[in-house]
Amino acid sequence: MPSVIGIDLGGTKIAAARYDVATWHAQATEYLGTQAGKPFELVVETILSVIEKLKMKDTEAIGIGVPGLIERPSGVILTLPNIPGAENFPLQYRIAKDSFLSTIVENDSSCFAFAEALRGSGKGHDVVVGLTMGTGVGGGIVIKGKLFHGSHGFAAEFGHMLLKPGEPPYDTADRRGDIEQFLSGTAMGKRCTAAKSPEDYLQGKTCAPLHPHVVEEVAWTCANLIHCIDPSV
């Protein structure tokens, strides 16, 4: 049966897998460091090396989720905040040319929402909204099985919606008070400096005073998205 390769390009690691298109079962996986502090060409070469390890004769296509803004349909990177030097790089063209496989590049949070809409908790629903909380805060909107990108291609950047304007939860010169300043991993690390792992932000004793605030802020965020978009799930 034909297979495809999915790649999650992160600020610290590259996670990749080859999937059977009939069952979507993972046939093989690979994990490598991103080398984000080095020239972006090295990051691209790392992606290509992962593809070579996973590619089989029946592999038909590659999908790459990137943590930033891209131009569609060209797949040119506009900016990756956590991976410097990627601006205006034609990643989709380069990977397709060097791998000899059909390639598409998409925002990573949009990939998450799309996967949930097609195969996960959003399956069978017309309007699906996904919210991701990682190094930053992102999201995706899927309407009737298609990603909604907006007029300029930058829809669902939920992390930049305001939560408490002018009232960030820690001392900073940047007083915008958007969702990312509250719920990103970077922000929560500043809100609870004693944390040893991301799990501490949500459970256990280490960051216990933070937990009710996080729950409340996630609820506010979801309530705003519900009132704005009226999703099925």
JSON list of C-alpha atoms in Angstrom, two decimals, residues 5-108:
[
{"chain": "A", "resi": 5, "resn": "ILE", "atom": "CA", "xyz": [5.74, 10.97, 5.39]},
{"chain": "A", "resi": 6, "resn": "GLY", "atom": "CA", "xyz": [4.66, 13.51, 8.00]},
{"chain": "A", "resi": 7, "resn": "ILE", "atom": "CA", "xyz": [7.20, 15.86, 9.58]},
{"chain": "A", "resi": 8, "resn": "ASP", "atom": "CA", "xyz": [6.78, 18.16, 12.58]},
{"chain": "A", "resi": 9, "resn": "LEU", "atom": "CA", "xyz": [9.48, 20.83, 12.50]},
{"chain": "A", "resi": 10, "resn": "GLY", "atom": "CA", "xyz": [9.93, 22.25, 15.99]},
{"chain": "A", "resi": 11, "resn": "GLY", "atom": "CA", "xyz": [12.28, 24.73, 17.56]},
{"chain": "A", "resi": 12, "resn": "THR", "atom": "CA", "xyz": [14.26, 21.99, 19.33]},
{"chain": "A", "resi": 13, "resn": "LYS", "atom": "CA", "xyz": [13.45, 18.74, 17.50]},
{"chain": "A", "resi": 14, "resn": "ILE", "atom": "CA", "xyz": [12.24, 17.28, 14.23]},
{"chain": "A", "resi": 15, "resn": "ALA", "atom": "CA", "xyz": [9.69, 14.48, 14.67]},
{"chain": "A", "resi": 16, "resn": "ALA", "atom": "CA", "xyz": [8.82, 12.44, 11.58]},
{"chain": "A", "resi": 17, "resn": "ALA", "atom": "CA", "xyz": [6.90, 9.31, 10.69]},
{"chain": "A", "resi": 18, "resn": "ARG", "atom": "CA", "xyz": [5.92, 7.24, 7.68]},
{"chain": "A", "resi": 19, "resn": "TYR", "atom": "CA", "xyz": [2.26, 6.25, 7.52]},
{"chain": "A", "resi": 20, "resn": "ASP", "atom": "CA", "xyz": [0.24, 3.66, 5.63]},
{"chain": "A", "resi": 21, "resn": "VAL", "atom": "CA", "xyz": [-2.39, 5.74, 3.78]},
{"chain": "A", "resi": 22, "resn": "ALA", "atom": "CA", "xyz": [-5.01, 3.00, 4.08]},
{"chain": "A", "resi": 23, "resn": "THR", "atom": "CA", "xyz": [-4.90, 2.68, 7.88]},
{"chain": "A", "resi": 24, "resn": "TRP", "atom": "CA", "xyz": [-2.85, 5.73, 9.00]},
{"chain": "A", "resi": 25, "resn": "HIS", "atom": "CA", "xyz": [-0.81, 3.43, 11.19]},
{"chain": "A", "resi": 26, "resn": "ALA", "atom": "CA", "xyz": [2.77, 4.61, 11.71]},
{"chain": "A", "resi": 27, "resn": "GLN", "atom": "CA", "xyz": [5.23, 2.30, 9.96]},
{"chain": "A", "resi": 28, "resn": "ALA", "atom": "CA", "xyz": [8.42, 4.01, 11.18]},
{"chain": "A", "resi": 29, "resn": "THR", "atom": "CA", "xyz": [9.47, 7.09, 13.16]},
{"chain": "A", "resi": 30, "resn": "GLU", "atom": "CA", "xyz": [12.54, 9.32, 13.38]},
{"chain": "A", "resi": 31, "resn": "TYR", "atom": "CA", "xyz": [13.57, 12.07, 15.82]},
{"chain": "A", "resi": 32, "resn": "LEU", "atom": "CA", "xyz": [16.48, 14.47, 15.38]},
{"chain": "A", "resi": 33, "resn": "GLY", "atom": "CA", "xyz": [17.56, 17.78, 16.85]},
{"chain": "A", "resi": 34, "resn": "THR", "atom": "CA", "xyz": [16.57, 20.81, 14.78]},
{"chain": "A", "resi": 35, "resn": "GLN", "atom": "CA", "xyz": [19.90, 22.68, 15.11]},
{"chain": "A", "resi": 36, "resn": "ALA", "atom": "CA", "xyz": [17.89, 25.89, 15.17]},
{"chain": "A", "resi": 37, "resn": "GLY", "atom": "CA", "xyz": [20.88, 27.97, 16.25]},
{"chain": "A", "resi": 38, "resn": "LYS", "atom": "CA", "xyz": [22.79, 27.10, 13.07]},
{"chain": "A", "resi": 39, "resn": "PRO", "atom": "CA", "xyz": [22.20, 28.34, 9.48]},
{"chain": "A", "resi": 40, "resn": "PHE", "atom": "CA", "xyz": [18.77, 27.34, 8.21]},
{"chain": "A", "resi": 41, "resn": "GLU", "atom": "CA", "xyz": [20.35, 25.39, 5.36]},
{"chain": "A", "resi": 42, "resn": "LEU", "atom": "CA", "xyz": [21.54, 22.88, 7.98]},
{"chain": "A", "resi": 43, "resn": "VAL", "atom": "CA", "xyz": [17.99, 22.55, 9.28]},
{"chain": "A", "resi": 44, "resn": "VAL", "atom": "CA", "xyz": [16.84, 21.79, 5.72]},
{"chain": "A", "resi": 45, "resn": "GLU", "atom": "CA", "xyz": [19.58, 19.20, 5.30]},
{"chain": "A", "resi": 46, "resn": "THR", "atom": "CA", "xyz": [18.49, 17.57, 8.56]},
{"chain": "A", "resi": 47, "resn": "ILE", "atom": "CA", "xyz": [14.91, 17.36, 7.25]},
{"chain": "A", "resi": 48, "resn": "LEU", "atom": "CA", "xyz": [16.17, 15.79, 4.03]},
{"chain": "A", "resi": 49, "resn": "SER", "atom": "CA", "xyz": [18.24, 13.24, 5.96]},
{"chain": "A", "resi": 50, "resn": "VAL", "atom": "CA", "xyz": [15.14, 12.23, 7.93]},
{"chain": "A", "resi": 51, "resn": "ILE", "atom": "CA", "xyz": [13.19, 11.83, 4.70]},
{"chain": "A", "resi": 52, "resn": "GLU", "atom": "CA", "xyz": [15.90, 9.59, 3.24]},
{"chain": "A", "resi": 53, "resn": "LYS", "atom": "CA", "xyz": [15.72, 7.35, 6.30]},
{"chain": "A", "resi": 54, "resn": "LEU", "atom": "CA", "xyz": [11.94, 7.01, 6.08]},
{"chain": "A", "resi": 55, "resn": "LYS", "atom": "CA", "xyz": [11.31, 7.00, 2.33]},
{"chain": "A", "resi": 56, "resn": "MET", "atom": "CA", "xyz": [10.29, 3.74, 0.69]},
{"chain": "A", "resi": 57, "resn": "LYS", "atom": "CA", "xyz": [9.53, 2.82, -2.93]},
{"chain": "A", "resi": 58, "resn": "ASP", "atom": "CA", "xyz": [5.81, 3.21, -2.23]},
{"chain": "A", "resi": 59, "resn": "THR", "atom": "CA", "xyz": [6.13, 6.64, -0.54]},
{"chain": "A", "resi": 60, "resn": "GLU", "atom": "CA", "xyz": [4.06, 9.15, -2.49]},
{"chain": "A", "resi": 61, "resn": "ALA", "atom": "CA", "xyz": [4.12, 12.47, -0.62]},
{"chain": "A", "resi": 62, "resn": "ILE", "atom": "CA", "xyz": [5.46, 14.53, 2.27]},
{"chain": "A", "resi": 63, "resn": "GLY", "atom": "CA", "xyz": [3.65, 16.90, 4.61]},
{"chain": "A", "resi": 64, "resn": "ILE", "atom": "CA", "xyz": [5.61, 19.31, 6.82]},
{"chain": "A", "resi": 65, "resn": "GLY", "atom": "CA", "xyz": [4.20, 21.32, 9.71]},
{"chain": "A", "resi": 66, "resn": "VAL", "atom": "CA", "xyz": [6.23, 24.42, 10.59]},
{"chain": "A", "resi": 67, "resn": "PRO", "atom": "CA", "xyz": [5.95, 26.69, 13.65]},
{"chain": "A", "resi": 68, "resn": "GLY", "atom": "CA", "xyz": [5.28, 29.99, 11.92]},
{"chain": "A", "resi": 69, "resn": "LEU", "atom": "CA", "xyz": [3.80, 31.85, 8.99]},
{"chain": "A", "resi": 70, "resn": "ILE", "atom": "CA", "xyz": [3.97, 30.63, 5.41]},
{"chain": "A", "resi": 71, "resn": "GLU", "atom": "CA", "xyz": [2.92, 31.84, 1.98]},
{"chain": "A", "resi": 72, "resn": "ARG", "atom": "CA", "xyz": [0.32, 29.66, 0.25]},
{"chain": "A", "resi": 73, "resn": "PRO", "atom": "CA", "xyz": [0.26, 27.79, -2.06]},
{"chain": "A", "resi": 74, "resn": "SER", "atom": "CA", "xyz": [4.02, 28.17, -2.62]},
{"chain": "A", "resi": 75, "resn": "GLY", "atom": "CA", "xyz": [5.04, 26.96, 0.85]},
{"chain": "A", "resi": 76, "resn": "VAL", "atom": "CA", "xyz": [7.59, 29.76, 1.18]},
{"chain": "A", "resi": 77, "resn": "ILE", "atom": "CA", "xyz": [8.38, 30.48, 4.82]},
{"chain": "A", "resi": 78, "resn": "LEU", "atom": "CA", "xyz": [7.65, 34.04, 5.91]},
{"chain": "A", "resi": 79, "resn": "THR", "atom": "CA", "xyz": [8.86, 33.71, 9.50]},
{"chain": "A", "resi": 80, "resn": "LEU", "atom": "CA", "xyz": [9.60, 31.01, 12.10]},
{"chain": "A", "resi": 81, "resn": "PRO", "atom": "CA", "xyz": [9.97, 32.85, 15.44]},
{"chain": "A", "resi": 82, "resn": "ASN", "atom": "CA", "xyz": [11.91, 30.03, 17.12]},
{"chain": "A", "resi": 83, "resn": "ILE", "atom": "CA", "xyz": [14.07, 29.09, 14.11]},
{"chain": "A", "resi": 84, "resn": "PRO", "atom": "CA", "xyz": [16.11, 32.08, 12.90]},
{"chain": "A", "resi": 85, "resn": "GLY", "atom": "CA", "xyz": [17.21, 32.53, 9.31]},
{"chain": "A", "resi": 86, "resn": "ALA", "atom": "CA", "xyz": [14.19, 30.87, 7.68]},
{"chain": "A", "resi": 87, "resn": "GLU", "atom": "CA", "xyz": [12.62, 34.04, 6.29]},
{"chain": "A", "resi": 88, "resn": "ASN", "atom": "CA", "xyz": [11.59, 33.77, 2.61]},
{"chain": "A", "resi": 89, "resn": "PHE", "atom": "CA", "xyz": [13.02, 30.28, 2.27]},
{"chain": "A", "resi": 90, "resn": "PRO", "atom": "CA", "xyz": [11.19, 28.19, -0.41]},
{"chain": "A", "resi": 91, "resn": "LEU", "atom": "CA", "xyz": [10.95, 25.10, 1.80]},
{"chain": "A", "resi": 92, "resn": "GLN", "atom": "CA", "xyz": [8.18, 23.35, -0.13]},
{"chain": "A", "resi": 93, "resn": "TYR", "atom": "CA", "xyz": [9.99, 23.68, -3.46]},
{"chain": "A", "resi": 94, "resn": "ARG", "atom": "CA", "xyz": [13.35, 22.64, -2.00]},
{"chain": "A", "resi": 95, "resn": "ILE", "atom": "CA", "xyz": [12.06, 19.50, -0.29]},
{"chain": "A", "resi": 96, "resn": "ALA", "atom": "CA", "xyz": [10.06, 18.45, -3.35]},
{"chain": "A", "resi": 97, "resn": "LYS", "atom": "CA", "xyz": [13.05, 19.01, -5.64]},
{"chain": "A", "resi": 98, "resn": "ASP", "atom": "CA", "xyz": [15.54, 17.08, -3.51]},
{"chain": "A", "resi": 99, "resn": "SER", "atom": "CA", "xyz": [13.24, 14.26, -2.41]},
{"chain": "A", "resi": 100, "resn": "PHE", "atom": "CA", "xyz": [11.46, 13.78, -5.76]},
{"chain": "A", "resi": 101, "resn": "LEU", "atom": "CA", "xyz": [8.17, 13.60, -3.85]},
{"chain": "A", "resi": 102, "resn": "SER", "atom": "CA", "xyz": [5.07, 15.77, -3.83]},
{"chain": "A", "resi": 103, "resn": "THR", "atom": "CA", "xyz": [5.40, 18.10, -0.82]},
{"chain": "A", "resi": 104, "resn": "ILE", "atom": "CA", "xyz": [3.16, 20.49, 1.06]},
{"chain": "A", "resi": 105, "resn": "VAL", "atom": "CA", "xyz": [4.18, 22.85, 3.87]},
{"chain": "A", "resi": 106, "resn": "GLU", "atom": "CA", "xyz": [1.59, 24.07, 6.38]},
{"chain": "A", "resi": 107, "resn": "ASN", "atom": "CA", "xyz": [1.46, 25.80, 9.76]},
{"chain": "A", "resi": 108, "resn": "ASP", "atom": "CA", "xyz": [1.91, 23.17, 12.48]}
]
